[in-house]
PDB file of C-alpha atoms in Angstrom:
ATOM      1  CA  MET A 274     228.718 253.513  67.710  1.00  0.00           C
ATOM      2  CA  THR A 275     231.699 251.102  68.142  1.00  0.00           C
ATOM      3  CA  LEU A 276     232.143 248.975  65.522  1.00  0.00           C
ATOM      4  CA  SER A 277     232.505 245.121  65.594  1.00  0.00           C
ATOM      5  CA  LYS A 278     234.499 243.097  62.844  1.00  0.00           C
ATOM      6  CA  ASN A 279     232.048 241.459  60.406  1.00  0.00           C
ATOM      7  CA  LYS A 280     232.458 240.514  56.862  1.00  0.00           C
ATOM      8  CA  ALA A 281     228.488 241.424  56.117  1.00  0.00           C
ATOM      9  CA  SER A 282     230.012 245.453  56.703  1.00  0.00           C
ATOM     10  CA  LEU A 283     230.891 248.115  54.518  1.00  0.00           C
ATOM     11  CA  LEU A 284     232.291 251.147  53.948  1.00  0.00           C
ATOM     12  CA  GLY A 285     232.237 254.068  52.126  1.00  0.00           C
ATOM     13  CA  ILE A 286     234.353 256.196  51.756  1.00  0.00           C
ATOM     14  CA  GLY A 287     234.719 259.716  49.187  1.00  0.00           C
ATOM     15  CA  ASP A 288     232.537 261.795  47.442  1.00  0.00           C
ATOM     16  CA  ASN A 289     228.924 262.826  48.727  1.00  0.00           C
ATOM     17  CA  VAL A 290     226.954 265.636  47.253  1.00  0.00           C
ATOM     18  CA  VAL A 291     223.519 266.960  47.436  1.00  0.00           C
ATOM     19  CA  ASP A 292     221.217 266.851  44.479  1.00  0.00           C
ATOM     20  CA  PHE A 293     219.734 270.084  44.179  1.00  0.00           C
ATOM     21  CA  TYR A 294     216.333 269.318  41.687  1.00  0.00           C
ATOM     22  CA  LYS A 295     216.238 272.606  40.701  1.00  0.00           C
ATOM     23  CA  ASP A 296     211.739 272.523  39.607  1.00  0.00           C
ATOM     24  CA  ARG A 297     211.257 271.161  43.347  1.00  0.00           C
ATOM     25  CA  SER A 298     213.479 273.814  44.932  1.00  0.00           C
ATOM     26  CA  GLU A 299     214.624 270.949  46.982  1.00  0.00           C
ATOM     27  CA  PHE A 300     217.837 268.907  47.596  1.00  0.00           C
ATOM     28  CA  PHE A 301     218.655 265.607  48.728  1.00  0.00           C
ATOM     29  CA  PRO A 302     221.763 263.536  50.100  1.00  0.00           C
ATOM     30  CA  GLY A 303     223.812 262.490  47.510  1.00  0.00           C
ATOM     31  CA  GLY A 304     227.324 260.800  45.815  1.00  0.00           C
ATOM     32  CA  ASN A 305     228.628 257.527  45.201  1.00  0.00           C
ATOM     33  CA  ALA A 306     230.377 256.411  47.730  1.00  0.00           C
ATOM     34  CA  LEU A 307     227.876 258.127  49.954  1.00  0.00           C
ATOM     35  CA  ASN A 308     224.993 256.551  48.731  1.00  0.00           C
ATOM     36  CA  VAL A 309     226.713 252.630  48.902  1.00  0.00           C
ATOM     37  CA  ALA A 310     227.143 253.254  51.929  1.00  0.00           C
ATOM     38  CA  VAL A 311     223.557 254.012  53.166  1.00  0.00           C
ATOM     39  CA  LEU A 312     221.840 251.776  50.740  1.00  0.00           C
ATOM     40  CA  ALA A 313     224.202 248.668  51.398  1.00  0.00           C
ATOM     41  CA  LYS A 314     222.628 248.982  55.287  1.00  0.00           C
ATOM     42  CA  ARG A 315     218.869 249.286  53.776  1.00  0.00           C
ATOM     43  CA  PHE A 316     219.604 246.447  51.905  1.00  0.00           C
ATOM     44  CA  GLY A 317     220.080 244.639  55.304  1.00  0.00           C
ATOM     45  CA  LEU A 318     223.802 244.724  55.776  1.00  0.00           C
ATOM     46  CA  GLU A 319     223.544 244.860  59.870  1.00  0.00           C
ATOM     47  CA  LYS A 320     226.354 247.791  59.843  1.00  0.00           C
ATOM     48  CA  ALA A 321     227.863 249.943  57.280  1.00  0.00           C
ATOM     49  CA  GLY A 322     230.307 253.415  58.035  1.00  0.00           C
ATOM     50  CA  TYR A 323     231.256 255.674  55.488  1.00  0.00           C
ATOM     51  CA  ILE A 324     234.007 258.455  55.470  1.00  0.00           C
ATOM     52  CA  GLY A 325     234.137 261.596  53.754  1.00  0.00           C
ATOM     53  CA  LEU A 326     234.478 265.710  53.690  1.00  0.00           C
ATOM     54  CA  VAL A 327     231.163 267.834  54.644  1.00  0.00           C
ATOM     55  CA  GLY A 328     230.963 271.863  53.932  1.00  0.00           C
ATOM     56  CA  ASN A 329     229.802 273.481  56.898  1.00  0.00           C
ATOM     57  CA  ASP A 330     226.867 274.717  55.298  1.00  0.00           C
ATOM     58  CA  VAL A 331     222.901 273.918  55.793  1.00  0.00           C
ATOM     59  CA  GLU A 332     223.916 271.132  52.923  1.00  0.00           C
ATOM     60  CA  GLY A 333     226.839 269.096  54.840  1.00  0.00           C
ATOM     61  CA  GLU A 334     224.845 269.446  57.966  1.00  0.00           C
ATOM     62  CA  HIS A 335     222.018 268.297  55.901  1.00  0.00           C
ATOM     63  CA  VAL A 336     224.342 265.236  54.946  1.00  0.00           C
ATOM     64  CA  ILE A 337     225.281 264.283  58.678  1.00  0.00           C
ATOM     65  CA  LYS A 338     221.830 264.621  59.470  1.00  0.00           C
ATOM     66  CA  SER A 339     220.857 261.846  57.320  1.00  0.00           C
ATOM     67  CA  LEU A 340     223.687 260.029  57.385  1.00  0.00           C
ATOM     68  CA  LYS A 341     222.446 259.982  61.335  1.00  0.00           C
ATOM     69  CA  ALA A 342     218.796 258.534  61.118  1.00  0.00           C
ATOM     70  CA  GLU A 343     220.409 256.276  58.541  1.00  0.00           C
ATOM     71  CA  GLY A 344     222.035 254.314  61.548  1.00  0.00           C
ATOM     72  CA  ILE A 345     225.587 255.684  59.652  1.00  0.00           C
ATOM     73  CA  TRP A 346     228.123 254.792  61.020  1.00  0.00           C
ATOM     74  CA  ILE A 347     230.252 257.988  60.230  1.00  0.00           C
ATOM     75  CA  ASP A 348     232.903 259.312  63.117  1.00  0.00           C
ATOM     76  CA  ARG A 349     235.531 259.588  60.893  1.00  0.00           C
ATOM     77  CA  MET A 350     233.561 261.605  58.562  1.00  0.00           C
ATOM     78  CA  ARG A 351     235.394 265.502  58.446  1.00  0.00           C
ATOM     79  CA  GLN A 352     233.491 268.975  58.548  1.00  0.00           C
ATOM     80  CA  ALA A 353     235.179 271.472  57.128  1.00  0.00           C
ATOM     81  CA  CYS A 354     234.768 275.243  56.042  1.00  0.00           C
ATOM     82  CA  GLY A 355     233.193 275.528  52.631  1.00  0.00           C
ATOM     83  CA  GLU A 356     230.574 274.545  50.134  1.00  0.00           C
ATOM     84  CA  ASN A 357     229.343 270.852  50.618  1.00  0.00           C
ATOM     85  CA  GLY A 358     229.569 268.955  47.666  1.00  0.00           C
ATOM     86  CA  LYS A 359     226.094 270.084  44.941  1.00  0.00           C
ATOM     87  CA  ALA A 360     224.887 269.277  41.986  1.00  0.00           C
ATOM     88  CA  VAL A 361     222.714 271.074  39.904  1.00  0.00           C
ATOM     89  CA  VAL A 362     219.548 268.310  38.779  1.00  0.00           C
ATOM     90  CA  HIS A 363     216.097 268.115  35.912  1.00  0.00           C
ATOM     91  CA  LEU A 364     214.010 265.256  35.814  1.00  0.00           C
ATOM     92  CA  ASP A 365     213.371 264.987  32.109  1.00  0.00           C
ATOM     93  CA  GLU A 366     209.809 263.675  31.487  1.00  0.00           C
ATOM     94  CA  LYS A 367     210.466 259.530  31.789  1.00  0.00           C
ATOM     95  CA  GLY A 368     212.157 260.549  34.890  1.00  0.00           C
ATOM     96  CA  ASP A 369     215.261 260.561  34.373  1.00  0.00           C
ATOM     97  CA  ARG A 370     218.336 263.178  35.860  1.00  0.00           C
ATOM     98  CA  VAL A 371     219.559 265.551  33.720  1.00  0.00           C
ATOM     99  CA  PHE A 372     222.744 267.555  35.267  1.00  0.00           C
ATOM    100  CA  LEU A 373     222.535 271.085  34.825  1.00  0.00           C
ATOM    101  CA  GLY A 374     225.401 272.228  36.634  1.00  0.00           C
ATOM    102  CA  SER A 375     227.714 271.636  40.168  1.00  0.00           C
ATOM    103  CA  ASN A 376     229.711 273.039  42.476  1.00  0.00           C
ATOM    104  CA  LYS A 377     233.182 270.271  41.541  1.00  0.00           C
ATOM    105  CA  GLY A 378     232.881 268.469  44.430  1.00  0.00           C
ATOM    106  CA  GLY A 379     233.147 271.217  46.820  1.00  0.00           C
ATOM    107  CA  ILE A 380     235.189 271.553  50.108  1.00  0.00           C
ATOM    108  CA  GLN A 381     236.012 267.462  49.176  1.00  0.00           C
ATOM    109  CA  ARG A 382     236.986 268.522  45.588  1.00  0.00           C
ATOM    110  CA  GLN A 383     239.232 271.266  47.927  1.00  0.00           C
ATOM    111  CA  LEU A 384     241.428 268.696  50.738  1.00  0.00           C
ATOM    112  CA  THR A 385     240.695 264.853  49.481  1.00  0.00           C
ATOM    113  CA  LEU A 386     240.930 262.505  51.925  1.00  0.00           C
ATOM    114  CA  ARG A 387     243.610 261.491  53.262  1.00  0.00           C
ATOM    115  CA  MET A 388     243.868 258.285  55.267  1.00  0.00           C
ATOM    116  CA  GLU A 389     245.195 258.191  59.157  1.00  0.00           C
ATOM    117  CA  GLU A 390     246.288 255.015  60.781  1.00  0.00           C
ATOM    118  CA  VAL A 391     242.664 255.099  62.870  1.00  0.00           C
ATOM    119  CA  ASP A 392     240.880 255.031  59.155  1.00  0.00           C
ATOM    120  CA  LEU A 393     242.742 252.418  58.188  1.00  0.00           C
ATOM    121  CA  GLU A 394     242.279 250.720  61.224  1.00  0.00           C
ATOM    122  CA  ALA A 395     237.410 251.331  60.682  1.00  0.00           C
ATOM    123  CA  VAL A 396     238.567 250.056  56.702  1.00  0.00           C
ATOM    124  CA  GLU A 397     239.380 246.578  59.080  1.00  0.00           C
ATOM    125  CA  GLU A 398     236.717 246.903  60.603  1.00  0.00           C
ATOM    126  CA  HIS A 399     234.145 246.817  58.834  1.00  0.00           C
ATOM    127  CA  GLY A 400     236.053 244.678  56.058  1.00  0.00           C
ATOM    128  CA  CYS A 401     234.509 245.278  52.126  1.00  0.00           C
ATOM    129  CA  VAL A 402     235.354 249.683  51.055  1.00  0.00           C
ATOM    130  CA  HIS A 403     232.848 250.126  48.493  1.00  0.00           C
ATOM    131  CA  THR A 404     235.146 254.436  46.366  1.00  0.00           C
ATOM    132  CA  SER A 405     233.983 255.883  43.717  1.00  0.00           C
ATOM    133  CA  VAL A 406     236.650 258.258  40.817  1.00  0.00           C
ATOM    134  CA  PHE A 407     234.854 261.155  42.329  1.00  0.00           C
ATOM    135  CA  SER A 408     236.062 260.527  45.538  1.00  0.00           C
ATOM    136  CA  TYR A 409     239.976 261.703  44.818  1.00  0.00           C
ATOM    137  CA  LEU A 410     241.088 258.377  46.194  1.00  0.00           C
ATOM    138  CA  GLU A 411     243.886 257.358  43.947  1.00  0.00           C
ATOM    139  CA  ASN A 412     246.898 258.159  45.846  1.00  0.00           C
ATOM    140  CA  GLU A 413     244.930 255.816  49.265  1.00  0.00           C
ATOM    141  CA  LEU A 414     244.200 253.158  47.605  1.00  0.00           C
ATOM    142  CA  PRO A 415     247.476 251.006  48.080  1.00  0.00           C
ATOM    143  CA  LYS A 416     246.528 251.364  51.491  1.00  0.00           C
ATOM    144  CA  ILE A 417     243.472 250.882  51.992  1.00  0.00           C
ATOM    145  CA  ARG A 418     243.933 247.690  49.851  1.00  0.00           C
ATOM    146  CA  GLU A 419     246.166 246.241  52.008  1.00  0.00           C
ATOM    147  CA  ARG A 420     244.105 246.453  55.634  1.00  0.00           C
ATOM    148  CA  ALA A 421     240.581 245.268  53.706  1.00  0.00           C
ATOM    149  CA  ASN A 422     239.459 242.191  51.937  1.00  0.00           C
ATOM    150  CA  ALA A 423     237.961 243.961  48.878  1.00  0.00           C
ATOM    151  CA  VAL A 424     237.225 247.002  47.460  1.00  0.00           C
ATOM    152  CA  SER A 425     234.820 248.177  45.569  1.00  0.00           C
ATOM    153  CA  PHE A 426     235.167 250.546  42.690  1.00  0.00           C
ATOM    154  CA  ASP A 427     232.765 253.004  40.572  1.00  0.00           C
ATOM    155  CA  PHE A 428     234.340 254.194  37.610  1.00  0.00           C
ATOM    156  CA  SER A 429     231.182 255.400  36.302  1.00  0.00           C
ATOM    157  CA  SER A 430     231.587 256.578  32.447  1.00  0.00           C
ATOM    158  CA  HIS A 431     235.335 257.114  32.678  1.00  0.00           C
ATOM    159  CA  LEU A 432     236.507 255.082  31.060  1.00  0.00           C
ATOM    160  CA  GLY A 433     239.705 255.762  29.291  1.00  0.00           C
ATOM    161  CA  MET A 434     242.232 252.909  29.605  1.00  0.00           C
ATOM    162  CA  ASP A 435     245.729 254.432  31.411  1.00  0.00           C
ATOM    163  CA  TYR A 436     243.193 255.811  34.108  1.00  0.00           C
ATOM    164  CA  VAL A 437     241.778 251.658  34.835  1.00  0.00           C
ATOM    165  CA  LYS A 438     245.292 250.543  34.846  1.00  0.00           C
ATOM    166  CA  SER A 439     246.028 252.913  37.309  1.00  0.00           C
ATOM    167  CA  VAL A 440     243.566 251.434  39.630  1.00  0.00           C
ATOM    168  CA  ALA A 441     243.127 247.950  38.927  1.00  0.00           C
ATOM    169  CA  PRO A 442     246.051 246.836  41.760  1.00  0.00           C
ATOM    170  CA  TYR A 443     243.952 247.969  43.963  1.00  0.00           C
ATOM    171  CA  ILE A 444     240.459 246.897  43.579  1.00  0.00           C
ATOM    172  CA  THR A 445     238.740 243.518  43.830  1.00  0.00           C
ATOM    173  CA  MET A 446     235.065 245.019  42.365  1.00  0.00           C
ATOM    174  CA  ALA A 447     235.102 247.326  39.102  1.00  0.00           C
ATOM    175  CA  PHE A 448     231.596 248.777  37.376  1.00  0.00           C
ATOM    176  CA  PHE A 449     231.179 250.521  34.771  1.00  0.00           C
ATOM    177  CA  SER A 450     228.303 252.661  33.266  1.00  0.00           C
ATOM    178  CA  GLY A 451     227.512 251.261  30.128  1.00  0.00           C
ATOM    179  CA  SER A 452     224.761 254.103  28.244  1.00  0.00           C
ATOM    180  CA  LYS A 453     227.002 254.460  25.697  1.00  0.00           C
ATOM    181  CA  LEU A 454     228.618 251.492  24.634  1.00  0.00           C
ATOM    182  CA  ASP A 455     226.881 248.613  22.430  1.00  0.00           C
ATOM    183  CA  ASP A 456     227.266 244.584  23.534  1.00  0.00           C
ATOM    184  CA  GLN A 457     230.940 244.274  22.095  1.00  0.00           C
ATOM    185  CA  GLY A 458     232.284 247.035  23.262  1.00  0.00           C
ATOM    186  CA  ILE A 459     230.728 245.948  26.712  1.00  0.00           C
ATOM    187  CA  ASP A 460     232.352 242.722  26.469  1.00  0.00           C
ATOM    188  CA  ASP A 461     235.531 244.113  25.302  1.00  0.00           C
ATOM    189  CA  LEU A 462     235.657 246.583  28.488  1.00  0.00           C
ATOM    190  CA  ILE A 463     234.587 243.669  30.333  1.00  0.00           C
ATOM    191  CA  ALA A 464     237.755 241.277  29.260  1.00  0.00           C
ATOM    192  CA  THR A 465     240.030 243.923  29.385  1.00  0.00           C
ATOM    193  CA  VAL A 466     239.089 244.771  33.092  1.00  0.00           C
ATOM    194  CA  ALA A 467     239.027 241.115  34.527  1.00  0.00           C
ATOM    195  CA  GLY A 468     242.418 241.146  32.420  1.00  0.00           C
ATOM    196  CA  LEU A 469     243.763 243.088  34.634  1.00  0.00           C
ATOM    197  CA  GLY A 470     242.874 240.942  37.449  1.00  0.00           C
ATOM    198  CA  VAL A 471     239.981 242.975  38.513  1.00  0.00           C
ATOM    199  CA  GLU A 472     237.569 239.786  39.717  1.00  0.00           C
ATOM    200  CA  THR A 473     234.116 240.893  39.476  1.00  0.00           C
ATOM    201  CA  VAL A 474     233.806 242.681  36.513  1.00  0.00           C
ATOM    202  CA  GLY A 475     229.549 245.233  36.578  1.00  0.00           C
ATOM    203  CA  VAL A 476     228.365 247.320  33.651  1.00  0.00           C
ATOM    204  CA  THR A 477     225.146 248.261  33.605  1.00  0.00           C
ATOM    205  CA  ARG A 478     223.445 249.601  30.826  1.00  0.00           C
ATOM    206  CA  GLY A 479     220.247 251.792  31.803  1.00  0.00           C
ATOM    207  CA  SER A 480     216.916 249.759  30.999  1.00  0.00           C
ATOM    208  CA  ASP A 481     218.391 247.694  28.769  1.00  0.00           C
ATOM    209  CA  GLY A 482     219.789 245.743  32.758  1.00  0.00           C
ATOM    210  CA  ALA A 483     223.926 244.861  33.840  1.00  0.00           C
ATOM    211  CA  PHE A 484     226.076 243.102  32.338  1.00  0.00           C
ATOM    212  CA  TRP A 485     228.160 241.302  34.855  1.00  0.00           C
ATOM    213  CA  GLN A 486     232.053 238.124  35.221  1.00  0.00           C
ATOM    214  CA  VAL A 487     232.741 236.831  38.253  1.00  0.00           C
ATOM    215  CA  ALA A 488     236.033 234.899  38.051  1.00  0.00           C
ATOM    216  CA  GLY A 489     235.143 234.211  34.435  1.00  0.00           C
ATOM    217  CA  LYS A 490     231.613 233.381  33.902  1.00  0.00           C
ATOM    218  CA  ARG A 491     229.606 235.815  32.516  1.00  0.00           C
ATOM    219  CA  TYR A 492     226.134 236.594  33.774  1.00  0.00           C
ATOM    220  CA  ARG A 493     223.325 239.036  32.291  1.00  0.00           C
ATOM    221  CA  GLN A 494     220.443 240.503  34.589  1.00  0.00           C
ATOM    222  CA  GLY A 495     217.876 242.292  33.209  1.00  0.00           C
ATOM    223  CA  ILE A 496     215.624 245.328  35.045  1.00  0.00           C
ATOM    224  CA  LYS A 497     212.293 245.172  37.136  1.00  0.00           C
ATOM    225  CA  PRO A 498     209.299 247.000  35.222  1.00  0.00           C
ATOM    226  CA  VAL A 499     208.333 249.989  37.731  1.00  0.00           C
ATOM    227  CA  GLU A 500     206.907 252.954  37.606  1.00  0.00           C
ATOM    228  CA  VAL A 501     209.580 254.964  37.519  1.00  0.00           C
ATOM    229  CA  THR A 502     209.388 258.458  39.419  1.00  0.00           C
ATOM    230  CA  ASP A 503     213.568 259.068  39.533  1.00  0.00           C
ATOM    231  CA  THR A 504     216.067 256.780  38.549  1.00  0.00           C
ATOM    232  CA  LEU A 505     218.630 259.158  40.531  1.00  0.00           C
ATOM    233  CA  GLY A 506     220.449 256.112  42.442  1.00  0.00           C
ATOM    234  CA  ALA A 507     219.035 253.501  40.988  1.00  0.00           C
ATOM    235  CA  GLY A 508     222.690 252.669  39.702  1.00  0.00           C
ATOM    236  CA  ASP A 509     224.460 252.828  43.273  1.00  0.00           C
ATOM    237  CA  SER A 510     221.257 251.286  44.916  1.00  0.00           C
ATOM    238  CA  PHE A 511     221.889 248.004  42.087  1.00  0.00           C
ATOM    239  CA  ILE A 512     225.258 248.135  43.372  1.00  0.00           C
ATOM    240  CA  ALA A 513     224.828 248.301  46.836  1.00  0.00           C
ATOM    241  CA  ALA A 514     222.549 245.637  46.324  1.00  0.00           C
ATOM    242  CA  TYR A 515     224.828 243.117  44.765  1.00  0.00           C
ATOM    243  CA  ILE A 516     228.115 243.652  46.765  1.00  0.00           C
ATOM    244  CA  SER A 517     225.245 242.975  49.986  1.00  0.00           C
ATOM    245  CA  GLY A 518     223.657 240.266  49.120  1.00  0.00           C
ATOM    246  CA  ILE A 519     227.610 239.265  47.880  1.00  0.00           C
ATOM    247  CA  LEU A 520     229.140 239.312  51.822  1.00  0.00           C
ATOM    248  CA  MET A 521     225.653 237.906  53.040  1.00  0.00           C
ATOM    249  CA  GLY A 522     226.794 234.187  51.040  1.00  0.00           C
ATOM    250  CA  HIS A 523     223.965 235.081  48.675  1.00  0.00           C
ATOM    251  CA  SER A 524     224.971 233.761  44.671  1.00  0.00           C
ATOM    252  CA  VAL A 525     225.884 235.933  42.706  1.00  0.00           C
ATOM    253  CA  GLU A 526     222.891 235.523  40.258  1.00  0.00           C
ATOM    254  CA  GLU A 527     220.566 235.541  43.315  1.00  0.00           C
ATOM    255  CA  SER A 528     222.601 238.343  44.150  1.00  0.00           C
ATOM    256  CA  LEU A 529     221.838 240.556  40.484  1.00  0.00           C
ATOM    257  CA  ASP A 530     217.629 239.006  41.123  1.00  0.00           C
ATOM    258  CA  GLU A 531     217.761 241.038  44.171  1.00  0.00           C
ATOM    259  CA  ALA A 532     219.718 244.147  43.354  1.00  0.00           C
ATOM    260  CA  ALA A 533     217.352 244.804  40.126  1.00  0.00           C
ATOM    261  CA  SER A 534     214.270 244.828  42.461  1.00  0.00           C
ATOM    262  CA  PHE A 535     216.380 247.162  44.862  1.00  0.00           C
ATOM    263  CA  ALA A 536     217.126 249.636  42.025  1.00  0.00           C
ATOM    264  CA  ALA A 537     213.867 249.717  40.719  1.00  0.00           C
ATOM    265  CA  ASP A 538     212.184 250.473  43.836  1.00  0.00           C
ATOM    266  CA  THR A 539     214.862 253.669  44.239  1.00  0.00           C
ATOM    267  CA  CYS A 540     213.064 254.576  40.465  1.00  0.00           C
ATOM    268  CA  THR A 541     209.996 254.649  42.650  1.00  0.00           C
ATOM    269  CA  ARG A 542     210.876 257.840  45.273  1.00  0.00           C
ATOM    270  CA  PHE A 543     212.548 261.127  44.558  1.00  0.00           C
ATOM    271  CA  GLY A 544     216.224 260.657  46.426  1.00  0.00           C
ATOM    272  CA  ALA A 545     218.346 258.496  46.310  1.00  0.00           C
ATOM    273  CA  PHE A 546     217.496 257.528  49.436  1.00  0.00           C
ATOM    274  CA  GLY A 547     214.873 260.062  50.226  1.00  0.00           C
ATOM    275  CA  HIS A 548     216.259 262.922  53.157  1.00  0.00           C
ATOM    276  CA  PRO A 549     214.305 266.216  51.352  1.00  0.00           C
ATOM    277  CA  TYR A 550     214.907 269.629  52.826  1.00  0.00           C
ATOM    278  CA  LYS A 551     213.088 272.300  51.184  1.00  0.00           C
ATOM    279  CA  VAL A 552     214.931 275.864  49.916  1.00  0.00           C
ATOM    280  CA  GLU A 553     212.485 278.375  50.923  1.00  0.00           C
ATOM    281  CA  GLU A 554     212.406 280.822  47.932  1.00  0.00           C
ATOM    282  CA  ALA A 555     213.935 284.026  47.871  1.00  0.00           C
TER     283      ALA A 555
END
């Protein structure tokens, strides 16, 4: 698959895992940077790519197979000897995920990505990059930002301001999970991060929807009611759809509404974007 310069294109760089559903004895490909790339293409972007490290085990091979099936550009993905990132999850009676443990990123954490010139050329070709706190790319962000039109970063629930301040100069969009914050806490977080020069700051809070600020203007987006099967990947779906909508020229309001619908649809099935792998019982 060759690349062509396209402003409506996204490159995920960094974390990937497989989410092993213990009660179902099956795992699904996932991880924030990988999910956002796949889900952005599913939403409607003409092209999306992913650069990351996968293991040479069954889990890593399944991640590669799933990305190929989704039509994701993976020419610069690395495969190394070792375990792929893996998280063990359980779903409660509401369909909310409960993490039971992980191998702490597997080979992706052990080796850590380093951006080579050909990777940075891919950054230029895609234009927009998405990564996360789980990708351990902090040292590479200055190089990425220099070559990208836009860089989005998912902090998840990592709210330590020393860390946020170290990342903020190199990103244009910041996303947070605000499940533990009240309205005032979210307002303070958005104001602080925007004050660091980040144009778009978004905070999702589960069933309470999303709190957003773009270029100084505040927005509020509610959720779309749906019969919930599994909430895993809903936040990544929201981010992917929002970024994609903006890249496709939609307004902030339209992009947030589309993101809410897209996230709700993700909640109706298992896994962030499907592709289950059944694990045979020993």
